[in-house]
C-alpha cells in the first residue's frame, strides 16, 4: 500500500475512522500522530459500532500493530477505559498497541483550565471538547509537561506532579475554581501508569524497524485541516498540526518516507464547535439531523452542516499535498432535488478563490454556489462505481476536480462493504 498519510480535509468528522478501517486491510502498522481524546472516530464492523478516541482505528483488524505516537496528548485514565471497553467487545489490544514514551500526558488541571477558559471567553468561546487538549499542548510548548515516560516511573512522576499541581492550583483559584488534591490525582494516575506500562515503548525505533522490513505504515489523522493550529480558522482550532506535516513530527518518520496523502471529505460540510463555516445552511442541516445524522461522536453535540465547500477542500489539497480523496456520506444527499457546491467566496464586490487568513473577513464571506441536479435515488447499496446514478457520479467528479485531487474512494454508508474504489 505504501506509507500513507490520511488527513481530514474539512473541519473534522469527515469519516476518517471508516476510511482508516478500510485501508488498514493493506497496512502493517497504523499510527496516530496528533490530537488526543478530543477525536472520535466511528467504525462499524458487522453492525457493531466502535468509537475510537485515542487508539488507532486499525485496532479493529486482527494482528495490525497500532501506535500512539509522540505527537499525541494522552489522558491515561481515558486510555485505560478505552482499552477495557475494546476488550469487553472482544478486540485484542495486548501485543497490538504501542504507546510512545514521549507522548505528553493530559492532567486534570488541563481539563479544568480548558473548561474555565471557555467560560471566561463567553460568547467568544471556541466550543472545545473540554478534554484539556489546548492546555496540555500549551504545557508541552512551555516545557512544563509530563510525559508517558514519567508516568510509568512513580517517584519521578509524583515529584513533578506535586510541583505542577501547586502551580496550577494557584491559577485555578484565580478562576474561582476548586483546587485539585495532589494525593487523589497522584493515586489515580499512578494506577493508570501501572496499567499502561506494558504498552509504553520507543515508538520511533519501532516504526523505523518496520520501515527497514519494508512494512507499510498508515498515519491516521485526527481532526481536520481547518482545525489545524497553523492552517485552520485560528483561534477556532484545536492545538495540534492536523495537516500532513503533523504525521512526520508526531511519529518521527521523515517526510521522504511518506509515499502519498489521502484526504477524507464528506460530500457536504460539517463542523462542531464555534468559528466560521462559510457554507453553513439550515436546509441541509435540518434534513441531516432529521435523518438522525451528524451528532458528534465525542460530545454528542449536533454538528453544524453546510454545502460542500470546494474553496476549503482545494486549500486542504494544497497544504496537505493531497493526491487522492475519499468522499464519504454520499448517501446523505440522496433525497435532494438540487445540490449546491461553493466555488468561491464573496465579500462585497471582492471574490476569493482561496481561504482568507483574516478570520473577520472569512466570517463576512458569502459563498458563491454552483448547482448540481440531485440523483434522488438511494445509493447505500451501490458496490461499484457504475452502480452509482450518473448524476451522483457527475457530482463526485466535479467536487474532485474542484478540489484538485483524484477521486479514490466513494463511501455510501458507514459499513466496510459500503465502500467503492474508483
Ligand atoms: P471521523 O472523526 O473523521 O472518524 O468521523 P466520525 O466518526 O466522527 O463521523 C463520521 C460519521 O459518519 C460516523 O458516524 C460514521 O459512521 C459515518 N460515516 C462514515 N462514512 C459514511 C458514509 O459513507 N455514509 C454514512 N451514512 N455514514 C458514514
Ligand atoms: P475527529 O478526529 C471535530 C473541535 C472542537 C472545537 C475545536 C477545539 O473526530 O475529527 P479541542 O477540544 O480540540 O480544544 O477543541 O476543535 N474538534 C473537533 N471537531 N472532530 C474532531 O475530531 C475534533 N476535535 C476537536 O469541537 O471546535
Ligand atoms: Mg469524529
Short mmCIF file of N, CA, C and O in Angstrom, two decimals, residues 131-254:
data_model
loop_
_atom_site.label_atom_id
_atom_site.label_comp_id
_atom_site.label_asym_id
_atom_site.label_seq_id
_atom_site.Cartn_x
_atom_site.Cartn_y
_atom_site.Cartn_z
N UNK A 131 -11.59 18.43 26.81
CA UNK A 131 -10.74 17.29 27.16
C UNK A 131 -9.34 17.73 27.62
O UNK A 131 -8.46 16.91 27.80
N UNK A 132 -9.14 19.04 27.73
CA UNK A 132 -7.84 19.54 28.22
C UNK A 132 -6.76 19.60 27.16
O UNK A 132 -5.57 19.74 27.47
N UNK A 133 -7.16 19.52 25.90
CA UNK A 133 -6.19 19.41 24.81
C UNK A 133 -5.32 20.68 24.69
O UNK A 133 -4.09 20.59 24.62
N UNK A 134 -5.97 21.84 24.66
CA UNK A 134 -5.22 23.09 24.50
C UNK A 134 -4.21 23.30 25.62
O UNK A 134 -3.01 23.49 25.36
N UNK A 135 -4.64 23.24 26.89
CA UNK A 135 -3.67 23.41 27.98
C UNK A 135 -2.57 22.35 27.99
O UNK A 135 -1.43 22.64 28.37
N UNK A 136 -2.86 21.13 27.57
CA UNK A 136 -1.82 20.08 27.56
C UNK A 136 -0.75 20.41 26.52
O UNK A 136 0.46 20.31 26.80
N UNK A 137 -1.18 20.80 25.32
CA UNK A 137 -0.19 21.20 24.30
C UNK A 137 0.52 22.49 24.73
O UNK A 137 1.69 22.70 24.41
N UNK A 138 -0.21 23.36 25.44
CA UNK A 138 0.40 24.59 25.95
C UNK A 138 1.55 24.27 26.89
O UNK A 138 2.65 24.84 26.78
N UNK A 139 1.33 23.32 27.80
CA UNK A 139 2.39 22.92 28.73
C UNK A 139 3.56 22.25 28.00
O UNK A 139 4.72 22.42 28.38
N UNK A 140 3.25 21.51 26.97
CA UNK A 140 4.32 20.87 26.17
C UNK A 140 5.22 21.95 25.59
O UNK A 140 6.44 21.90 25.72
N UNK A 141 4.59 22.98 24.99
CA UNK A 141 5.37 24.06 24.37
C UNK A 141 6.10 24.88 25.43
O UNK A 141 7.21 25.38 25.19
N UNK A 142 5.50 25.01 26.60
CA UNK A 142 6.13 25.79 27.68
C UNK A 142 7.17 24.97 28.44
O UNK A 142 7.78 25.47 29.39
N UNK A 143 7.31 23.71 28.05
CA UNK A 143 8.30 22.79 28.63
C UNK A 143 8.04 22.47 30.09
O UNK A 143 8.96 22.28 30.88
N UNK A 144 6.77 22.41 30.43
CA UNK A 144 6.40 22.02 31.79
C UNK A 144 5.44 20.82 31.76
O UNK A 144 4.70 20.59 32.71
N UNK A 145 5.47 20.07 30.65
CA UNK A 145 4.58 18.92 30.53
C UNK A 145 5.18 17.68 31.18
O UNK A 145 6.38 17.59 31.40
N UNK A 146 4.30 16.72 31.49
CA UNK A 146 4.74 15.40 31.96
C UNK A 146 4.49 14.43 30.82
O UNK A 146 3.50 14.54 30.11
N UNK A 147 5.41 13.47 30.66
CA UNK A 147 5.29 12.55 29.53
C UNK A 147 5.02 11.12 30.01
O UNK A 147 5.15 10.81 31.18
N UNK A 148 4.69 10.26 29.05
CA UNK A 148 4.38 8.87 29.41
C UNK A 148 5.58 8.22 30.11
O UNK A 148 5.41 7.41 31.01
N UNK A 149 6.78 8.58 29.70
CA UNK A 149 7.98 8.01 30.33
C UNK A 149 8.06 8.40 31.81
O UNK A 149 8.59 7.65 32.63
N UNK A 150 7.50 9.56 32.14
CA UNK A 150 7.44 9.97 33.56
C UNK A 150 6.34 9.20 34.29
O UNK A 150 6.54 8.75 35.41
N UNK A 151 5.21 9.07 33.61
CA UNK A 151 4.05 8.44 34.25
C UNK A 151 4.36 7.02 34.74
O UNK A 151 3.85 6.58 35.76
N UNK A 152 5.21 6.31 33.98
CA UNK A 152 5.47 4.91 34.36
C UNK A 152 6.62 4.78 35.36
O UNK A 152 7.04 3.68 35.68
N UNK A 153 7.14 5.93 35.83
CA UNK A 153 8.17 5.89 36.89
C UNK A 153 7.63 6.67 38.09
O UNK A 153 7.77 7.90 38.15
N UNK A 154 6.99 5.94 39.03
CA UNK A 154 6.19 6.58 40.08
C UNK A 154 6.90 7.70 40.83
O UNK A 154 6.30 8.77 41.03
N UNK A 155 8.15 7.48 41.26
CA UNK A 155 8.79 8.51 42.08
C UNK A 155 8.97 9.81 41.32
O UNK A 155 8.68 10.90 41.80
N UNK A 156 9.48 9.64 40.11
CA UNK A 156 9.71 10.81 39.26
C UNK A 156 8.39 11.54 38.97
O UNK A 156 8.30 12.75 39.06
N UNK A 157 7.37 10.74 38.63
CA UNK A 157 6.07 11.32 38.29
C UNK A 157 5.50 12.11 39.47
O UNK A 157 5.10 13.27 39.32
N UNK A 158 5.51 11.50 40.65
CA UNK A 158 4.89 12.14 41.81
C UNK A 158 5.59 13.45 42.16
O UNK A 158 4.93 14.45 42.48
N UNK A 159 6.91 13.46 42.07
CA UNK A 159 7.66 14.67 42.40
C UNK A 159 7.28 15.80 41.44
O UNK A 159 7.02 16.94 41.85
N UNK A 160 7.23 15.47 40.15
CA UNK A 160 6.90 16.51 39.17
C UNK A 160 5.45 16.94 39.30
O UNK A 160 5.13 18.13 39.19
N UNK A 161 4.58 15.98 39.55
CA UNK A 161 3.15 16.30 39.66
C UNK A 161 2.89 17.25 40.83
O UNK A 161 2.09 18.19 40.72
N UNK A 162 3.59 17.00 41.94
CA UNK A 162 3.39 17.84 43.12
C UNK A 162 3.64 19.32 42.78
O UNK A 162 2.83 20.19 43.07
N UNK A 163 4.75 19.59 42.09
CA UNK A 163 5.07 20.97 41.70
C UNK A 163 4.03 21.52 40.74
O UNK A 163 3.61 22.67 40.86
N UNK A 164 3.65 20.70 39.78
CA UNK A 164 2.72 21.17 38.75
C UNK A 164 1.34 21.48 39.36
O UNK A 164 0.69 22.44 38.97
N UNK A 165 0.93 20.64 40.29
CA UNK A 165 -0.40 20.87 40.90
C UNK A 165 -0.34 22.13 41.76
O UNK A 165 -1.29 22.94 41.76
N UNK A 166 0.77 22.32 42.47
CA UNK A 166 0.89 23.52 43.31
C UNK A 166 0.72 24.77 42.43
O UNK A 166 -0.07 25.65 42.72
N UNK A 167 1.43 24.81 41.32
CA UNK A 167 1.35 25.98 40.44
C UNK A 167 -0.05 26.14 39.83
O UNK A 167 -0.63 27.23 39.84
N UNK A 168 -0.58 25.03 39.33
CA UNK A 168 -1.88 25.12 38.64
C UNK A 168 -3.03 25.42 39.59
O UNK A 168 -4.02 26.03 39.19
N UNK A 169 -2.89 25.00 40.85
CA UNK A 169 -3.93 25.34 41.82
C UNK A 169 -4.04 26.84 42.03
O UNK A 169 -5.14 27.37 42.23
N UNK A 170 -2.91 27.52 41.94
CA UNK A 170 -2.95 28.99 42.06
C UNK A 170 -3.77 29.58 40.91
O UNK A 170 -4.57 30.48 41.09
N UNK A 171 -3.54 29.06 39.73
CA UNK A 171 -4.26 29.55 38.55
C UNK A 171 -5.75 29.21 38.68
O UNK A 171 -6.62 30.05 38.42
N UNK A 172 -6.04 27.98 39.11
CA UNK A 172 -7.44 27.58 39.25
C UNK A 172 -8.15 28.46 40.28
O UNK A 172 -9.30 28.85 40.08
N UNK A 173 -7.44 28.78 41.36
CA UNK A 173 -8.05 29.64 42.39
C UNK A 173 -8.39 31.02 41.80
O UNK A 173 -9.43 31.59 42.09
N UNK A 174 -7.47 31.52 40.96
CA UNK A 174 -7.72 32.82 40.32
C UNK A 174 -8.97 32.79 39.45
O UNK A 174 -9.65 33.81 39.27
N UNK A 175 -9.28 31.62 38.89
CA UNK A 175 -10.51 31.46 38.09
C UNK A 175 -11.73 31.26 38.99
O UNK A 175 -12.85 31.16 38.50
N UNK A 176 -11.48 31.11 40.30
CA UNK A 176 -12.59 30.82 41.21
C UNK A 176 -12.96 29.35 41.20
O UNK A 176 -14.05 28.96 41.63
N UNK A 177 -12.06 28.49 40.68
CA UNK A 177 -12.36 27.05 40.60
C UNK A 177 -11.73 26.32 41.80
O UNK A 177 -10.81 26.84 42.42
N UNK A 178 -12.25 25.12 42.05
CA UNK A 178 -11.75 24.34 43.19
C UNK A 178 -10.34 23.82 42.92
O UNK A 178 -10.08 23.25 41.85
N UNK A 179 -9.41 23.98 43.86
CA UNK A 179 -8.07 23.41 43.65
C UNK A 179 -8.10 21.88 43.67
O UNK A 179 -9.03 21.28 44.18
N UNK A 180 -7.07 21.27 43.08
CA UNK A 180 -7.03 19.80 42.97
C UNK A 180 -6.24 19.22 44.14
O UNK A 180 -5.32 19.86 44.66
N UNK A 181 -6.61 17.99 44.52
CA UNK A 181 -5.86 17.31 45.58
C UNK A 181 -4.74 16.50 44.92
O UNK A 181 -4.98 15.62 44.09
N UNK A 182 -3.49 16.83 45.34
CA UNK A 182 -2.34 16.09 44.79
C UNK A 182 -2.51 14.59 45.03
O UNK A 182 -2.33 13.79 44.13
N UNK A 183 -2.88 14.22 46.26
CA UNK A 183 -2.96 12.79 46.61
C UNK A 183 -3.94 12.05 45.70
O UNK A 183 -3.63 10.98 45.20
N UNK A 184 -5.09 12.67 45.50
CA UNK A 184 -6.12 12.00 44.70
C UNK A 184 -5.65 11.79 43.25
O UNK A 184 -5.76 10.70 42.68
N UNK A 185 -5.12 12.88 42.66
CA UNK A 185 -4.68 12.80 41.26
C UNK A 185 -3.52 11.81 41.16
O UNK A 185 -3.48 10.94 40.28
N UNK A 186 -2.57 11.91 42.10
CA UNK A 186 -1.40 11.06 42.08
C UNK A 186 -1.80 9.58 42.11
O UNK A 186 -1.31 8.78 41.31
N UNK A 187 -2.72 9.26 43.01
CA UNK A 187 -3.15 7.86 43.15
C UNK A 187 -3.76 7.35 41.84
O UNK A 187 -3.38 6.30 41.32
N UNK A 188 -4.68 8.12 41.30
CA UNK A 188 -5.38 7.66 40.08
C UNK A 188 -4.41 7.54 38.90
O UNK A 188 -4.47 6.57 38.12
N UNK A 189 -3.50 8.49 38.78
CA UNK A 189 -2.58 8.47 37.64
C UNK A 189 -1.53 7.37 37.78
O UNK A 189 -1.16 6.73 36.78
N UNK A 190 -1.05 7.13 39.00
CA UNK A 190 -0.07 6.05 39.17
C UNK A 190 -0.71 4.70 38.84
O UNK A 190 -0.07 3.83 38.24
N UNK A 191 -1.97 4.56 39.21
CA UNK A 191 -2.66 3.31 38.90
C UNK A 191 -2.76 3.13 37.37
O UNK A 191 -2.49 2.06 36.83
N UNK A 192 -3.14 4.22 36.69
CA UNK A 192 -3.22 4.14 35.22
C UNK A 192 -1.83 3.87 34.64
O UNK A 192 -1.69 3.10 33.69
N UNK A 193 -0.81 4.48 35.23
CA UNK A 193 0.57 4.26 34.77
C UNK A 193 0.98 2.80 34.89
O UNK A 193 1.60 2.24 33.97
N UNK A 194 0.63 2.19 36.02
CA UNK A 194 0.96 0.76 36.21
C UNK A 194 0.27 -0.09 35.14
O UNK A 194 0.86 -1.00 34.57
N UNK A 195 -0.96 0.26 34.84
CA UNK A 195 -1.74 -0.49 33.84
C UNK A 195 -1.13 -0.31 32.43
O UNK A 195 -1.04 -1.25 31.65
N UNK A 196 -0.73 0.92 32.14
CA UNK A 196 -0.30 1.23 30.76
C UNK A 196 1.16 0.89 30.48
O UNK A 196 1.59 0.86 29.33
N UNK A 197 1.92 0.63 31.56
CA UNK A 197 3.37 0.45 31.42
C UNK A 197 3.74 -0.55 30.30
O UNK A 197 4.67 -0.32 29.53
N UNK A 198 3.00 -1.64 30.23
CA UNK A 198 3.36 -2.67 29.25
C UNK A 198 3.19 -2.22 27.80
O UNK A 198 3.70 -2.85 26.88
N UNK A 199 2.46 -1.14 27.59
CA UNK A 199 2.26 -0.65 26.22
C UNK A 199 3.29 0.41 25.83
O UNK A 199 3.43 0.75 24.66
N UNK A 200 3.97 0.98 26.83
CA UNK A 200 4.81 2.16 26.58
C UNK A 200 6.19 1.75 26.09
O UNK A 200 6.85 0.90 26.67
N UNK A 201 6.60 2.37 24.97
CA UNK A 201 7.87 1.96 24.36
C UNK A 201 8.43 3.09 23.50
O UNK A 201 7.81 4.14 23.36
N UNK A 202 9.61 2.84 22.93
CA UNK A 202 10.20 3.80 22.00
C UNK A 202 9.59 3.56 20.62
O UNK A 202 10.03 2.71 19.85
N UNK A 203 8.56 4.32 20.31
CA UNK A 203 7.82 4.05 19.07
C UNK A 203 8.55 4.54 17.83
O UNK A 203 8.28 4.09 16.72
N UNK A 204 9.51 5.47 18.00
CA UNK A 204 10.29 5.92 16.84
C UNK A 204 11.13 4.75 16.32
O UNK A 204 11.16 4.45 15.12
N UNK A 205 11.78 4.05 17.26
CA UNK A 205 12.59 2.88 16.87
C UNK A 205 11.68 1.80 16.27
O UNK A 205 11.99 1.23 15.22
N UNK A 206 10.55 1.58 16.91
CA UNK A 206 9.61 0.56 16.40
C UNK A 206 9.21 0.86 14.95
O UNK A 206 9.21 -0.03 14.09
N UNK A 207 8.91 2.12 14.67
CA UNK A 207 8.47 2.48 13.31
C UNK A 207 9.61 2.35 12.31
O UNK A 207 9.41 1.91 11.17
N UNK A 208 10.81 2.73 12.72
CA UNK A 208 11.94 2.62 11.79
C UNK A 208 12.30 1.17 11.51
O UNK A 208 12.68 0.83 10.40
N UNK A 209 12.14 0.30 12.52
CA UNK A 209 12.36 -1.13 12.27
C UNK A 209 11.32 -1.66 11.28
O UNK A 209 11.64 -2.45 10.40
N UNK A 210 10.10 -1.18 11.43
CA UNK A 210 9.04 -1.60 10.48
C UNK A 210 9.39 -1.12 9.07
O UNK A 210 9.23 -1.87 8.09
N UNK A 211 9.91 0.11 8.96
CA UNK A 211 10.29 0.64 7.64
C UNK A 211 11.41 -0.21 7.04
O UNK A 211 11.40 -0.53 5.84
N UNK A 212 12.38 -0.59 7.88
CA UNK A 212 13.51 -1.40 7.38
C UNK A 212 13.03 -2.76 6.85
O UNK A 212 13.59 -3.30 5.91
N UNK A 213 11.97 -3.28 7.47
CA UNK A 213 11.42 -4.56 7.00
C UNK A 213 10.54 -4.36 5.77
O UNK A 213 9.97 -5.31 5.25
N UNK A 214 10.38 -3.12 5.34
CA UNK A 214 9.57 -2.84 4.14
C UNK A 214 8.08 -2.86 4.42
O UNK A 214 7.27 -3.04 3.52
N UNK A 215 7.71 -2.68 5.69
CA UNK A 215 6.28 -2.72 6.02
C UNK A 215 5.60 -1.41 5.65
O UNK A 215 6.25 -0.37 5.51
N UNK A 216 4.28 -1.49 5.50
CA UNK A 216 3.50 -0.31 5.11
C UNK A 216 2.86 0.33 6.32
O UNK A 216 2.19 -0.34 7.11
N UNK A 217 3.03 1.63 6.42
CA UNK A 217 2.51 2.36 7.57
C UNK A 217 1.40 3.31 7.13
O UNK A 217 1.52 4.00 6.12
N UNK A 218 0.33 3.30 7.91
CA UNK A 218 -0.80 4.20 7.65
C UNK A 218 -0.87 5.20 8.81
O UNK A 218 -0.90 4.79 9.97
N UNK A 219 -0.85 6.47 8.48
CA UNK A 219 -0.87 7.52 9.50
C UNK A 219 -2.30 8.05 9.60
O UNK A 219 -2.82 8.60 8.62
N UNK A 220 -2.90 7.85 10.77
CA UNK A 220 -4.31 8.21 10.96
C UNK A 220 -4.45 9.61 11.53
O UNK A 220 -4.19 9.85 12.71
N UNK A 221 -4.84 10.54 10.68
CA UNK A 221 -5.04 11.91 11.15
C UNK A 221 -6.25 12.02 12.07
O UNK A 221 -7.19 11.23 11.96
N UNK A 222 -6.20 12.99 12.96
CA UNK A 222 -7.38 13.31 13.77
C UNK A 222 -7.73 14.77 13.47
O UNK A 222 -6.92 15.52 12.95
N UNK A 223 -8.97 15.14 13.79
CA UNK A 223 -9.50 16.47 13.46
C UNK A 223 -9.41 16.70 11.94
O UNK A 223 -9.40 15.74 11.20
N UNK A 224 -9.32 17.95 11.53
CA UNK A 224 -9.31 18.22 10.08
C UNK A 224 -8.47 19.45 9.79
O UNK A 224 -8.06 20.18 10.71
N UNK A 225 -8.24 19.68 8.51
CA UNK A 225 -7.34 20.74 8.06
C UNK A 225 -7.67 22.10 8.67
O UNK A 225 -6.78 22.84 9.08
N UNK A 226 -8.97 22.43 8.76
CA UNK A 226 -9.32 23.79 9.22
C UNK A 226 -9.43 23.89 10.74
O UNK A 226 -9.79 24.92 11.28
N UNK A 227 -9.01 22.80 11.41
CA UNK A 227 -8.83 22.83 12.87
C UNK A 227 -7.34 22.83 13.19
O UNK A 227 -6.95 22.77 14.35
N UNK A 228 -6.49 22.90 12.17
CA UNK A 228 -5.04 22.90 12.37
C UNK A 228 -4.62 24.20 13.08
O UNK A 228 -5.11 25.29 12.73
N UNK A 229 -3.70 24.07 14.02
CA UNK A 229 -3.28 25.23 14.80
C UNK A 229 -2.61 26.31 13.93
O UNK A 229 -2.71 27.50 14.23
N UNK A 230 -1.98 25.91 12.81
CA UNK A 230 -1.35 26.89 11.91
C UNK A 230 -2.23 27.22 10.70
O UNK A 230 -2.26 28.36 10.27
N UNK A 231 -2.88 26.21 10.15
CA UNK A 231 -3.58 26.41 8.88
C UNK A 231 -5.09 26.51 9.00
O UNK A 231 -5.78 26.67 7.99
N UNK A 232 -5.59 26.39 10.21
CA UNK A 232 -7.03 26.41 10.41
C UNK A 232 -7.57 27.81 10.65
O UNK A 232 -6.87 28.81 10.48
N UNK A 233 -8.83 27.86 11.07
CA UNK A 233 -9.52 29.14 11.27
C UNK A 233 -9.24 29.63 12.69
O UNK A 233 -10.14 29.73 13.52
N UNK A 234 -7.96 29.93 12.94
CA UNK A 234 -7.49 30.37 14.26
C UNK A 234 -8.27 31.60 14.74
O UNK A 234 -8.51 32.48 13.94
N UNK A 235 -8.69 31.68 15.98
CA UNK A 235 -8.41 30.76 17.10
C UNK A 235 -9.40 29.61 17.25
O UNK A 235 -9.31 28.88 18.23
N UNK A 236 -10.31 29.46 16.28
CA UNK A 236 -11.31 28.39 16.40
C UNK A 236 -10.73 27.09 15.83
O UNK A 236 -11.19 26.60 14.80
N UNK A 237 -9.73 26.59 16.49
CA UNK A 237 -8.97 25.43 16.00
C UNK A 237 -8.66 24.54 17.20
O UNK A 237 -8.93 24.90 18.35
N UNK A 238 -8.04 23.42 16.94
CA UNK A 238 -7.51 22.61 18.02
C UNK A 238 -6.04 22.99 18.19
O UNK A 238 -5.56 23.94 17.55
N UNK A 239 -5.29 22.29 19.03
CA UNK A 239 -3.96 22.79 19.38
C UNK A 239 -2.82 22.00 18.78
O UNK A 239 -1.69 22.09 19.26
N UNK A 240 -3.11 21.20 17.74
CA UNK A 240 -2.04 20.42 17.12
C UNK A 240 -2.05 20.66 15.60
O UNK A 240 -2.96 21.27 15.06
N UNK A 241 -1.01 20.15 14.94
CA UNK A 241 -0.96 20.21 13.47
C UNK A 241 -1.70 19.00 12.92
O UNK A 241 -1.20 17.87 12.93
N UNK A 242 -2.90 19.28 12.45
CA UNK A 242 -3.76 18.20 11.94
C UNK A 242 -3.46 17.92 10.47
O UNK A 242 -3.97 16.96 9.91
N UNK A 243 -2.64 18.77 9.85
CA UNK A 243 -2.31 18.60 8.44
C UNK A 243 -1.15 17.61 8.27
O UNK A 243 -0.54 17.19 9.27
N UNK A 244 -0.84 17.27 7.03
CA UNK A 244 0.05 16.14 6.75
C UNK A 244 1.41 16.22 7.46
O UNK A 244 1.94 15.19 7.89
N UNK A 245 1.95 17.43 7.61
CA UNK A 245 3.24 17.56 8.27
C UNK A 245 3.25 17.02 9.69
O UNK A 245 4.27 16.53 10.18
N UNK A 246 2.10 17.10 10.34
CA UNK A 246 1.97 16.59 11.71
C UNK A 246 2.25 15.10 11.80
O UNK A 246 2.66 14.61 12.86
N UNK A 247 2.05 14.39 10.70
CA UNK A 247 2.31 12.94 10.71
C UNK A 247 3.81 12.66 10.87
O UNK A 247 4.20 11.66 11.48
N UNK A 248 4.64 13.55 10.33
CA UNK A 248 6.10 13.36 10.45
C UNK A 248 6.57 13.72 11.86
O UNK A 248 7.20 12.92 12.54
N UNK A 249 6.23 14.94 12.30
CA UNK A 249 6.71 15.37 13.62
C UNK A 249 6.07 14.52 14.72
O UNK A 249 6.71 14.28 15.74
N UNK A 250 4.88 14.06 14.50
CA UNK A 250 4.18 13.33 15.54
C UNK A 250 4.51 11.85 15.60
O UNK A 250 3.97 11.12 16.44
N UNK A 251 5.39 11.41 14.70
CA UNK A 251 5.75 9.98 14.69
C UNK A 251 7.25 9.75 14.65
O UNK A 251 7.73 8.69 15.03
N UNK A 252 8.00 10.74 14.14
CA UNK A 252 9.43 10.55 13.95
C UNK A 252 9.76 9.86 12.63
O UNK A 252 10.90 9.44 12.41
N UNK A 253 8.77 9.74 11.74
CA UNK A 253 9.03 9.20 10.40
C UNK A 253 9.26 10.39 9.47
O UNK A 253 8.41 11.28 9.38
N UNK A 254 10.42 10.44 8.78
CA UNK A 254 10.74 11.63 8.00
C UNK A 254 9.90 11.78 6.72
O UNK A 254 9.38 10.79 6.21
#
